Short mmCIF file of C-alpha atoms and ligand atoms in Angstrom, two decimals:
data_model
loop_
_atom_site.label_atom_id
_atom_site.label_comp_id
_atom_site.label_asym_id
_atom_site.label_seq_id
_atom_site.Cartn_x
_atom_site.Cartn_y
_atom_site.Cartn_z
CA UNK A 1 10.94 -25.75 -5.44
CA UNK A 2 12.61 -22.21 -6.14
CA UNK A 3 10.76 -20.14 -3.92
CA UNK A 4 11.40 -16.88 -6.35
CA UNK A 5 9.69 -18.84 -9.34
CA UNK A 6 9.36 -16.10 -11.79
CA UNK A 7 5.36 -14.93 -11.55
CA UNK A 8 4.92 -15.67 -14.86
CA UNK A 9 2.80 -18.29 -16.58
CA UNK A 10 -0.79 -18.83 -17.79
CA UNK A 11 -2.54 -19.41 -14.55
CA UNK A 12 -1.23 -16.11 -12.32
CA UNK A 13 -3.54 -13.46 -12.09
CA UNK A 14 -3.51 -10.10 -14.18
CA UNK A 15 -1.99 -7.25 -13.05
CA UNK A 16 -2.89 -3.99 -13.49
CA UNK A 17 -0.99 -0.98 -12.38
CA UNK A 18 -2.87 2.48 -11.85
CA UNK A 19 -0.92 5.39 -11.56
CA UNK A 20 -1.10 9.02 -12.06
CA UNK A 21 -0.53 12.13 -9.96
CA UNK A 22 -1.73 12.37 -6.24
CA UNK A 23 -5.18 13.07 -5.76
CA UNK A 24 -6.64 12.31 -9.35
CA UNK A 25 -9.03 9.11 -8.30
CA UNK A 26 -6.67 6.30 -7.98
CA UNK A 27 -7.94 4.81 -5.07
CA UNK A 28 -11.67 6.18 -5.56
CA UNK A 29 -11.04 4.12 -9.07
CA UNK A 30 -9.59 0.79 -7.07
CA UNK A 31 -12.90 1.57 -4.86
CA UNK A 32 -14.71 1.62 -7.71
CA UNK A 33 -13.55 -1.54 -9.75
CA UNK A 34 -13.49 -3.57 -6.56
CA UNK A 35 -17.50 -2.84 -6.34
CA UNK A 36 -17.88 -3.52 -9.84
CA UNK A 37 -15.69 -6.84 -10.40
CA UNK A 38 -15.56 -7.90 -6.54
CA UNK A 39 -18.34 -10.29 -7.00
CA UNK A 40 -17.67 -11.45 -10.35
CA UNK A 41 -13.04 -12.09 -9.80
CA UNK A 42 -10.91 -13.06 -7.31
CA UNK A 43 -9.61 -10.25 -6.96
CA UNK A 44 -6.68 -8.35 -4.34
CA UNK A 45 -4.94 -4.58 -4.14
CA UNK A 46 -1.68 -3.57 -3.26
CA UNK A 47 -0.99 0.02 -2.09
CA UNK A 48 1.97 1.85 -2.18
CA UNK A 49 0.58 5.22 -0.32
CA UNK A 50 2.92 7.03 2.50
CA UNK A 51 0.09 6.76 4.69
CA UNK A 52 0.64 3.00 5.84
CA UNK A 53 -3.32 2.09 5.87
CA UNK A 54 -4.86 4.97 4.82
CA UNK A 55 -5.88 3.38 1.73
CA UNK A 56 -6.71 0.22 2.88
CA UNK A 57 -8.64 1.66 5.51
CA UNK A 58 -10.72 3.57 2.87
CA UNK A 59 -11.60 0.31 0.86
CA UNK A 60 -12.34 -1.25 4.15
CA UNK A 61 -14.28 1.71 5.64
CA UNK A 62 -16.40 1.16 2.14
CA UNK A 63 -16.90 -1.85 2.40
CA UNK A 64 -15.25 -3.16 -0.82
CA UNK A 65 -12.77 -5.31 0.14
CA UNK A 66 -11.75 -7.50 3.30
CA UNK A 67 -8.33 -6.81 4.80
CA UNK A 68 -6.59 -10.05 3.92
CA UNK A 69 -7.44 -8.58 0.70
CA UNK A 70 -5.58 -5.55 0.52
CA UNK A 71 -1.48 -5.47 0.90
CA UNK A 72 0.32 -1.73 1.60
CA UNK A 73 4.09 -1.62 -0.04
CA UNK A 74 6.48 0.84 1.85
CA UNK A 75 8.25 3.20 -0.60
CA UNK A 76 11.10 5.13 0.75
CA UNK A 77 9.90 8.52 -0.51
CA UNK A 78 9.86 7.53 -3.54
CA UNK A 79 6.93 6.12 -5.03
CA UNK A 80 8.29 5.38 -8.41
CA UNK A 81 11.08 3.50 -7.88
CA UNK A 82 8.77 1.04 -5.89
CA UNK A 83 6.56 0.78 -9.58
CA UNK A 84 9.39 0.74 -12.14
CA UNK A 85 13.29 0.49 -11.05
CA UNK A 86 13.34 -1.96 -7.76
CA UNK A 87 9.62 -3.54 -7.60
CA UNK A 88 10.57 -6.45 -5.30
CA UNK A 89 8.24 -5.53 -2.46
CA UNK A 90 5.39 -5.15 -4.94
CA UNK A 91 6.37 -8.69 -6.50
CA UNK A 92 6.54 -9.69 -2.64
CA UNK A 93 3.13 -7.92 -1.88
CA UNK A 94 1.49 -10.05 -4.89
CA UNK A 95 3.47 -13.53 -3.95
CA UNK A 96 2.41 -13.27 -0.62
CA UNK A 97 -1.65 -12.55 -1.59
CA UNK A 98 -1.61 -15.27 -3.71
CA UNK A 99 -0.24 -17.67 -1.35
CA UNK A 100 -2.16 -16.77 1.30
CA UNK A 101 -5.48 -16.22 -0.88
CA UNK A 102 -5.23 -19.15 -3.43
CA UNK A 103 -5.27 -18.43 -7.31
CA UNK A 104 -6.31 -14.61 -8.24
CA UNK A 105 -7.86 -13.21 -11.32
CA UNK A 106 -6.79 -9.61 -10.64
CA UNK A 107 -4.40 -7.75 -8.87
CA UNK A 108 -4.79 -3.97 -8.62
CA UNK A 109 -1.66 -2.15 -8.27
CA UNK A 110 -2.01 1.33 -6.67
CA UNK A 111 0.77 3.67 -7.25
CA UNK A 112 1.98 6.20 -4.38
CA UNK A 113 1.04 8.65 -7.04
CA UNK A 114 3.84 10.93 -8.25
CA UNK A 115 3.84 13.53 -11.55
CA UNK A 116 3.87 12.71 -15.10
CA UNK A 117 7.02 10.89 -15.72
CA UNK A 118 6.02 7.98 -13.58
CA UNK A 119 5.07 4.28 -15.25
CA UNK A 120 4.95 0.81 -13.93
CA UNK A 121 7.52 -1.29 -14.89
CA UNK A 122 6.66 -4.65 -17.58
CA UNK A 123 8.22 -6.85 -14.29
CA UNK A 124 5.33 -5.74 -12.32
CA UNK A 125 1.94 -5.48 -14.48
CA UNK A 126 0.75 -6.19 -17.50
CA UNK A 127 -1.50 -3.54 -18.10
CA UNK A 128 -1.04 -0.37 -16.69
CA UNK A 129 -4.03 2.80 -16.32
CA UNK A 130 -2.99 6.33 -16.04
CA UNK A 131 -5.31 8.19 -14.15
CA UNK A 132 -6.01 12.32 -14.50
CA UNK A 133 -8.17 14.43 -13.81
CA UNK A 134 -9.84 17.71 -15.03
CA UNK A 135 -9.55 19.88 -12.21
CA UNK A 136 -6.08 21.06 -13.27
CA UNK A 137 -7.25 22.37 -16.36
CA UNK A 138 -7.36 20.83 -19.50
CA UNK A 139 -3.82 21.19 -20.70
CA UNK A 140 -2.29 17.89 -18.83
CA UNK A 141 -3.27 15.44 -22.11
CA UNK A 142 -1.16 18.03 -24.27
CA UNK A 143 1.71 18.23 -21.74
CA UNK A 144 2.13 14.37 -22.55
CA UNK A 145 4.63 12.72 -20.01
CA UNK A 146 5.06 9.17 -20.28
CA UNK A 147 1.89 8.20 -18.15
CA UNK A 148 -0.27 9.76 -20.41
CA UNK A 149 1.69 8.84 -23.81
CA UNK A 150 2.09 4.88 -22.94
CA UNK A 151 -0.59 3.94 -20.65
CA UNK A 152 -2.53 0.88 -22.26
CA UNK A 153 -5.71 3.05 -20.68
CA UNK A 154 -5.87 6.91 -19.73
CA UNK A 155 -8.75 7.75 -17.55
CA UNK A 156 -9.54 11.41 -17.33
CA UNK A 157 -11.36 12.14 -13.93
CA UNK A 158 -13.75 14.46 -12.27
CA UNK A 159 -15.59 15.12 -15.42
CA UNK A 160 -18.51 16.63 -12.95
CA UNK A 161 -15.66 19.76 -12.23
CA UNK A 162 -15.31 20.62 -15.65
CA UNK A 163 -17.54 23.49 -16.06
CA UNK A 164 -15.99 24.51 -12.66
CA UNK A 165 -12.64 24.74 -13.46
CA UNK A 166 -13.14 25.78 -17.52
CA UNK A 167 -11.75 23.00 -18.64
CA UNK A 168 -12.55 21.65 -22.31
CA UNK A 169 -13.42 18.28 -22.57
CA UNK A 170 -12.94 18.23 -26.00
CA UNK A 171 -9.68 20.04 -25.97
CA UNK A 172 -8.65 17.00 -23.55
CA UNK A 173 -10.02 14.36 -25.98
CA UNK A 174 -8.64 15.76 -29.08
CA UNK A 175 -4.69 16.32 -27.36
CA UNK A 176 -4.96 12.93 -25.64
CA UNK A 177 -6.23 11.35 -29.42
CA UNK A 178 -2.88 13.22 -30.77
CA UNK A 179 -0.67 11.76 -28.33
CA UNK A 180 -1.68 8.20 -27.63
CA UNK A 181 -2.40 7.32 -31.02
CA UNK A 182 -4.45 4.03 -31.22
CA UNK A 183 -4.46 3.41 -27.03
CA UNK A 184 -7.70 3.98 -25.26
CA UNK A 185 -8.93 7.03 -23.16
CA UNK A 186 -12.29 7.31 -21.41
CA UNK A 187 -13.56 10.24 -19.47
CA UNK A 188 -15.07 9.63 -15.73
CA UNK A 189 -16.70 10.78 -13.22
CA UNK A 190 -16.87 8.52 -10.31
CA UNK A 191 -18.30 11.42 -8.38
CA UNK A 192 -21.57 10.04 -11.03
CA UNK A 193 -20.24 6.31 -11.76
CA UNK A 194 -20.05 4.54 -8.76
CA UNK A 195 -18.54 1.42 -10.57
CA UNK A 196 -16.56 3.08 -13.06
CA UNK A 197 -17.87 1.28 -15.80
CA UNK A 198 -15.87 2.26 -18.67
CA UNK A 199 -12.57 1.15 -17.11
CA UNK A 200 -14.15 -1.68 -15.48
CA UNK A 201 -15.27 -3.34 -18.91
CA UNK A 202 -11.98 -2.58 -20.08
CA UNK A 203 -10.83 -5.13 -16.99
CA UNK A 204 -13.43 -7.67 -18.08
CA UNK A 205 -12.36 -7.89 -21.07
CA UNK A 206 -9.06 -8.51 -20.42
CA UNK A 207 -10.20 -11.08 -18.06
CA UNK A 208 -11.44 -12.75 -20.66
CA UNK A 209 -8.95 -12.67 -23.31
CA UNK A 210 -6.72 -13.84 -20.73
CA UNK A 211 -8.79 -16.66 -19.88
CA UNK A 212 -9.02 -17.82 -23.79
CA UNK A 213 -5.38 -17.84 -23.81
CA UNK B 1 36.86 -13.12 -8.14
CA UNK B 2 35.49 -10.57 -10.53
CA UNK B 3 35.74 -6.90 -9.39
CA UNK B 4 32.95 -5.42 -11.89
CA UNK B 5 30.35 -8.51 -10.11
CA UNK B 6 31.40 -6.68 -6.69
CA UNK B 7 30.78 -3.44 -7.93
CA UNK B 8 27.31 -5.10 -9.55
CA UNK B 9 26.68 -6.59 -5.68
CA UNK B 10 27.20 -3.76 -3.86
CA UNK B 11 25.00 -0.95 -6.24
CA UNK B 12 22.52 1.08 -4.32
CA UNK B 13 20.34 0.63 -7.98
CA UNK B 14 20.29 -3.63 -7.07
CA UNK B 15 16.49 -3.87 -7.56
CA UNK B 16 16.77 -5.14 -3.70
CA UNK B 17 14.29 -3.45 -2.12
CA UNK B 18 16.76 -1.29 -0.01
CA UNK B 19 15.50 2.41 -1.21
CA UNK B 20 12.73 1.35 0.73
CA UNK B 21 14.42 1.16 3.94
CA UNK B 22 16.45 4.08 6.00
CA UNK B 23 18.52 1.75 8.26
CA UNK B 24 16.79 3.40 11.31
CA UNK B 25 17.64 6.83 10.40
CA UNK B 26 13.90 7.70 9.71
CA UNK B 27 13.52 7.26 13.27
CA UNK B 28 16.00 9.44 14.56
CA UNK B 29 15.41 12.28 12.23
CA UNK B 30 12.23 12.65 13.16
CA UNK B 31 13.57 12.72 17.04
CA UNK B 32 15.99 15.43 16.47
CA UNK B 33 18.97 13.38 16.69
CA UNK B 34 20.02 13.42 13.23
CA UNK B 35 19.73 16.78 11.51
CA UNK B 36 22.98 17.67 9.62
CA UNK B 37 25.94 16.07 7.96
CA UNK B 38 27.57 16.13 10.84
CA UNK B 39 25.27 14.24 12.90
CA UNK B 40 24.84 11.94 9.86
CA UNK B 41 28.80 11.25 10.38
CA UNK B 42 28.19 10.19 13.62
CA UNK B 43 25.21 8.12 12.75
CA UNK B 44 27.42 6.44 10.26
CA UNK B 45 30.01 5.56 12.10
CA UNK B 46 27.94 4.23 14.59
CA UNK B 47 26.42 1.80 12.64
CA UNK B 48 29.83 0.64 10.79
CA UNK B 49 30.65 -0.13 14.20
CA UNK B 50 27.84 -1.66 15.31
CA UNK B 51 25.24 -3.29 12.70
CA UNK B 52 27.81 -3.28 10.15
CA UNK B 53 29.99 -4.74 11.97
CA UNK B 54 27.83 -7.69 12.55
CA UNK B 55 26.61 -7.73 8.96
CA UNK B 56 29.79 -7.76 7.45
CA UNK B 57 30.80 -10.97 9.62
CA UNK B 58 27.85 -12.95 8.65
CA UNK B 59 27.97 -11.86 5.53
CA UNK B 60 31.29 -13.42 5.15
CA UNK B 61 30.86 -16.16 7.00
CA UNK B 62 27.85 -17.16 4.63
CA UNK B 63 29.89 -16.64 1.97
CA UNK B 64 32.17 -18.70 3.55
CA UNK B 65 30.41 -22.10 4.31
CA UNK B 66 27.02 -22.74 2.69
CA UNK B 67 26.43 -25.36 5.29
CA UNK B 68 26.00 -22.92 8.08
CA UNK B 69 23.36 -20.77 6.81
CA UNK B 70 21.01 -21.63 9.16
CA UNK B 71 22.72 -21.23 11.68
CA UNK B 72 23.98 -17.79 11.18
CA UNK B 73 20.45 -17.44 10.56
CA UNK B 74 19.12 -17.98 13.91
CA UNK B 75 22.40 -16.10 15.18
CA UNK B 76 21.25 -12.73 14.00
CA UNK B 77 18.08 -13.38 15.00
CA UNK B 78 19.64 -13.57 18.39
CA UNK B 79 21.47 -10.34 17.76
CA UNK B 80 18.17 -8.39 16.48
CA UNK B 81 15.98 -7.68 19.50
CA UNK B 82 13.68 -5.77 17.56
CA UNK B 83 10.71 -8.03 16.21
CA UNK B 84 10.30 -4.87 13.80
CA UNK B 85 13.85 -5.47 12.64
CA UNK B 86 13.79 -8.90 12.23
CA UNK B 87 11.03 -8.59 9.73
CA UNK B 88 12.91 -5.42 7.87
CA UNK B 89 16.16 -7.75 7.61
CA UNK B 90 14.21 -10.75 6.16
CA UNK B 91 12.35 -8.28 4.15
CA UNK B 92 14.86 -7.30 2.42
CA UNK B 93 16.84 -10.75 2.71
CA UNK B 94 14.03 -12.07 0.57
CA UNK B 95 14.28 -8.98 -1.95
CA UNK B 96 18.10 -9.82 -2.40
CA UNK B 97 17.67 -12.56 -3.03
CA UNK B 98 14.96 -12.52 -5.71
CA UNK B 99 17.51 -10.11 -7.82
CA UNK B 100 20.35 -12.27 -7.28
CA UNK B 101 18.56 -15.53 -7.83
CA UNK B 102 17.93 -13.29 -11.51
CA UNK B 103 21.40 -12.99 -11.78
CA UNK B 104 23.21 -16.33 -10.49
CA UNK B 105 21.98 -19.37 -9.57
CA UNK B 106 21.50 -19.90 -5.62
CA UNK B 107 19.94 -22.60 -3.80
CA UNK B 108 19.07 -24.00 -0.32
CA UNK B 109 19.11 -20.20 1.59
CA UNK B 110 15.41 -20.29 2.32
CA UNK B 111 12.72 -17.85 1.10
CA UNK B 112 13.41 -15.44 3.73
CA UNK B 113 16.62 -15.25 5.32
CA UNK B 114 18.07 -12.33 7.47
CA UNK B 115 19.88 -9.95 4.97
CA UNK B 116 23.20 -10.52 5.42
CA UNK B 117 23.45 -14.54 5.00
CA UNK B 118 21.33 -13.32 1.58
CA UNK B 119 23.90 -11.42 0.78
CA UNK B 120 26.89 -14.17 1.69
CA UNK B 121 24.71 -16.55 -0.13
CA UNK B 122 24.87 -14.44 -3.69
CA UNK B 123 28.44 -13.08 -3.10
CA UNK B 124 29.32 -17.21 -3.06
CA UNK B 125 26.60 -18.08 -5.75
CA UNK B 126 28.84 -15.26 -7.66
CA UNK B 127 32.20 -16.80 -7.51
CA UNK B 128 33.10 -13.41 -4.86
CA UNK B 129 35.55 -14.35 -1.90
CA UNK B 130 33.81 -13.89 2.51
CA UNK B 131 36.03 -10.88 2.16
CA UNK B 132 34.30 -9.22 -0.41
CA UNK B 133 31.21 -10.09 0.63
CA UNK B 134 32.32 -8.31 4.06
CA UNK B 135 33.03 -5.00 2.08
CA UNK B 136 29.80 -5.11 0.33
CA UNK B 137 27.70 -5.87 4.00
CA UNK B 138 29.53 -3.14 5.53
CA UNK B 139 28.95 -0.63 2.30
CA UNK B 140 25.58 -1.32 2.44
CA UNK B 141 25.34 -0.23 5.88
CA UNK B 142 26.28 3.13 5.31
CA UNK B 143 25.10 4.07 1.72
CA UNK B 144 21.38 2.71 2.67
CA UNK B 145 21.11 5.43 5.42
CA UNK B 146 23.31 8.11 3.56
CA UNK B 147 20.66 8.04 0.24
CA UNK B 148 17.75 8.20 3.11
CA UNK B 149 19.32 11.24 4.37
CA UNK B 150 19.36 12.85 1.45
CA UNK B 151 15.88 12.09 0.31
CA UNK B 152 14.40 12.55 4.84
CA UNK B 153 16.34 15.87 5.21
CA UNK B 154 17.24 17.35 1.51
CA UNK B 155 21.22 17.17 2.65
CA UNK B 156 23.71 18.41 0.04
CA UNK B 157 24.42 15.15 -1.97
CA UNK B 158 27.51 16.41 -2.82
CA UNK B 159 28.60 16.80 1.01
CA UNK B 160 26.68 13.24 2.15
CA UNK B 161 29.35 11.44 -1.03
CA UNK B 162 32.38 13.45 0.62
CA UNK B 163 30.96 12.01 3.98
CA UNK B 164 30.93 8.39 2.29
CA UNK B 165 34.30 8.65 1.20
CA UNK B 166 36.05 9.82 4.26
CA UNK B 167 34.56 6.93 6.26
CA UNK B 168 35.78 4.50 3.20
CA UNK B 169 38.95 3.14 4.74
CA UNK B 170 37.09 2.49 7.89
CA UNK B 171 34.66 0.88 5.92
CA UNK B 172 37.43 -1.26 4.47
CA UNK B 173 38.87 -1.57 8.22
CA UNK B 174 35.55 -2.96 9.28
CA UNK B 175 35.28 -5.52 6.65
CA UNK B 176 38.62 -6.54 7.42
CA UNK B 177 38.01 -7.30 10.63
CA UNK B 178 34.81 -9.28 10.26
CA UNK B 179 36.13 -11.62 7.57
CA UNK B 180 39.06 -12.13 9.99
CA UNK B 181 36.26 -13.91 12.43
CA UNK B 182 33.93 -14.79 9.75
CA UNK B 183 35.33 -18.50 10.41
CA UNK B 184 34.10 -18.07 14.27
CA UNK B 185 31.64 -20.09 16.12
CA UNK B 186 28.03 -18.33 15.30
CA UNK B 187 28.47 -17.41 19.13
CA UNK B 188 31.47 -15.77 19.16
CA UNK B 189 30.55 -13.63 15.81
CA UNK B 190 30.38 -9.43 16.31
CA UNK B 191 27.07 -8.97 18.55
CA UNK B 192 27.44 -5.18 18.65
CA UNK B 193 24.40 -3.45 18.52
CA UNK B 194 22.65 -0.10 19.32
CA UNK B 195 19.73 -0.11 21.40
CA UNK B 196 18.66 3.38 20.87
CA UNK B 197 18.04 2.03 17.47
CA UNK B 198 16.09 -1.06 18.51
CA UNK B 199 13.66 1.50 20.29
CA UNK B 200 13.13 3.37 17.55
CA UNK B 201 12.47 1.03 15.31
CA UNK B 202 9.64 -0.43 17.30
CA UNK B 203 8.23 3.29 17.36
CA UNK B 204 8.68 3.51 14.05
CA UNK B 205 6.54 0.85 13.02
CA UNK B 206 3.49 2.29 14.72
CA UNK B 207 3.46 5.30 12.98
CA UNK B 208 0.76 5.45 10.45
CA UNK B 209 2.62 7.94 8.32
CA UNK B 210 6.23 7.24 7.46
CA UNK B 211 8.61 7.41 4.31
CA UNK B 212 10.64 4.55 4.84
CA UNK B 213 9.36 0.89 5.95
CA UNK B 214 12.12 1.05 8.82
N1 GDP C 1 -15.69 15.66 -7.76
C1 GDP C 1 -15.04 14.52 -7.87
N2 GDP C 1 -14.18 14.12 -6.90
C2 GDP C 1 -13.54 12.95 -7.05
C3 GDP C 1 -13.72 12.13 -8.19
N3 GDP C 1 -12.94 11.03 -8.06
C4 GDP C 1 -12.27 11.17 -6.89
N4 GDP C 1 -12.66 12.32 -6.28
C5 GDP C 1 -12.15 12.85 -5.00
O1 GDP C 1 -10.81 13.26 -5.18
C6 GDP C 1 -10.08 13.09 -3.96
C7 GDP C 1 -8.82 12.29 -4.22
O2 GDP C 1 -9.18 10.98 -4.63
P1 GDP C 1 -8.25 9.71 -4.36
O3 GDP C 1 -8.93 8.55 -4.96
O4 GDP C 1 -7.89 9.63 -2.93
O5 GDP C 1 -6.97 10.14 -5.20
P2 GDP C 1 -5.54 9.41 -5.33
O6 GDP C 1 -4.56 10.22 -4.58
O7 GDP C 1 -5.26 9.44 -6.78
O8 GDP C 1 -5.69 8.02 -4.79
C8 GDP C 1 -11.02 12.39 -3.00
O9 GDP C 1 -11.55 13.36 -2.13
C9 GDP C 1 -12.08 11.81 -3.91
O10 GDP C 1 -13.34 11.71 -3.27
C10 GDP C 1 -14.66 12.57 -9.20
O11 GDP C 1 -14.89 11.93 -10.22
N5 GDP C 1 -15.26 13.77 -8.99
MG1 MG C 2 -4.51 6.94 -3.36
#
């Protein structure tokens, strides 16, 4: 058997890559969607922070996810090349959790976290999430990047700061309307929503529309 | 023997999982040892003389004969005391491998093999000759580190290239003389190595904040 078998066909697991700048809720959100869907998938995370188990040992320290669970990708200082241009130790990360595992449902992908430009690469995941969040202001939806154009979901985080930093939800809805067209955007605060249900219904459903074929 | 598929080889933008990995260098910046171009020419050469060195010659030699791939397998491993090492090697063995097996068809190497018989492997699945496959081990040796020393220490890119090219025909000189031996007994291949480097790379790996995986 080739043992680099493309990771494609109907019975892999889904892969969803979240990305978005440093700091905006990516791995609060993994922390979040592992609670919410850990009972109900099979489900595993790879990291790609700079600290080499900082993020692991935050899912661990809360209790959402085992270590075998969990994989941490090294990124040579540059934490979108590992998502988009040379993903191989991502690809290994997931081959090697679903060897060792058995069959997965979903495979959380967490970005090193980098600036607007940064995307996950169609080799990698099949669904990518763009995470923001408020407490920059409300202008990031209108300064566009590819993250917030393309992603097939933009979550906009830390809706609980808004009044603190003056930032306009609305303004935020309406730019991110004008520049992802048809593509999904929900507003969070997993400060309030422990589970992060809007973006983990999203999951389910893709679970399921996977599943039907 | 196609020139542009050597070029194609040998790119430091080969999704092959080497931007992830500083050759060691990470190690020694953060010591103090390396902290200019000039100490990055010194690093260099170094490892063309040492690690590339050896690369080069297994490289070639498992471009050479497909039938001792194993063995030249277990002969690095016997050249790379570092268990940290070992594991960056077949790291990014297996990554090689995955783009070439993308690009031409290559069988019977193993999931995981030490880089350089990867990288013999391809060069033959390619239709490239040991010799090239000895220029593209030892320019690999270099360039990895030189692009981490620009991105670990924000060196003039435009200095680090004029670096690269004055060590080019010792580059070439290095690859000449490991495809001379690359029809050696897996015992008498190159076994140079740097020891300093071995340390560090075992450091390395415990820290729980670094850039590069080694
Ligand atoms: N107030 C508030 N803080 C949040 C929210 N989501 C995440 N945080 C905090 O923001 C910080 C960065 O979150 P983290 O998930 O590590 O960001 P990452 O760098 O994108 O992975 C942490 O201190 C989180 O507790 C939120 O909805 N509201
Ligand atoms: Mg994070």
């Amino acid at each position: 058997m080739d043992p680099h078998a493309p990771l494609t066909g109907g019975s892999r697991a889904l892969r969803v890559g979240i990305g978005g700048p440093v700091g905006s809720g990516k791995t609060a959100l993994v922390a979040a969607l592992c609670r919410a869907l850990g009972a109900q998938l099979r489900l595993a995370v790879v990291t790609n922070d700079i600290y080499t188990t900082e993020d692991a040992d935050f899912l661990l320290r809360n209790g959402v996810l085992p270590a075998e669970r969990i994989r941490a990708v090294e990124t040579g200082c540059c934490p979108h090349t590992a998502i988009r241009d040379d993903i191989s130790a991502n690809l290994d990360a997931v081959e090697d959790l679903e060897s060792s595992l058995g069959p997965l449902d979903l495979v959380l992908l967490e970005s090193g976290g980098d600036n607007l430009t940064a995307t996950f690469s169609k080799g990698l995941i099949d669904q990518q999430i763009f995470v923001v969040d408020v407490s920059g202001g409300d202008k990031v939806p209108r300064k566009g990047g590819p993250g917030v154009t393309t992603a097939d979901l933009l979550v906009i985080n830390k809706t609980d700061l808004a009044p603190l930093v003056g930032a306009d939800l609305s303004v935020m809805d309406r730019d991110a309307r004008a520049r992802r067209g048809d593509l999904p955007t929900v507003f969070l605060s997993l400060a309030e929503d422990r589970g992060a249900t809007p973006v983990a219904d999203w999951i389910r459903g893709l679970v399921a529309a996977r599943a039907a074929g | 023997m196609s020139l542009a598929t050597l070029l194609l080889l040998a790119d430091g933008r080969l999704p092959s999982g080497g931007h992830a990995h500083s050759a060691g260098l990470e190690a020694q910046v953060t010591a103090g040892r390396v902290r200019s171009v000039a100490d990055l020419d010194g690093f260099l050469r170094g490892k063309l003389a040492t690690g590339g060195l050896v690369s080069a010659a297994f490289a070639a030699a498992a471009c050479a004969d497909a039938t001792r791939w194993a063995d030249l397998d277990a002969g690095l491993d016997a050249r790379t005391p570092s268990p940290a090492l070992r594991r960056a090697s077949r790291a990014q063995g297996r990554a090689l491998l995955r783009a070439g097996r993308a690009m031409w068809p290559v069988a019977g190497v193993g999931r995981e093999p030490h880089q350089p018989v990867a990288l013999g492997a391809l060069a033959a699945a390619a239709g490239l000759s040991p010799g090239q496959a000895a220029v593209a081990a030892a320019h690999g040796a270099i360039t990895g580190p030189a692009s981490a020393a620009v991105r670990l220490l924000g060196l003039d890119p435009y200095r680090v290239h004029a670096l690269l090219a004055r060590l080019a025909p010792e580059c070439d000189r290095i690859a000449e003389v490991a495809a001379s031996r690359s029809g050696d007994a897996v015992d008498r291949l190159p076994a140079s190595g740097a020891p300093l480097l071995d340390i560090g790379a075992e450091y390395h790996a415990t820290w729980e904040v670094r850039l590069f995986a080694s």
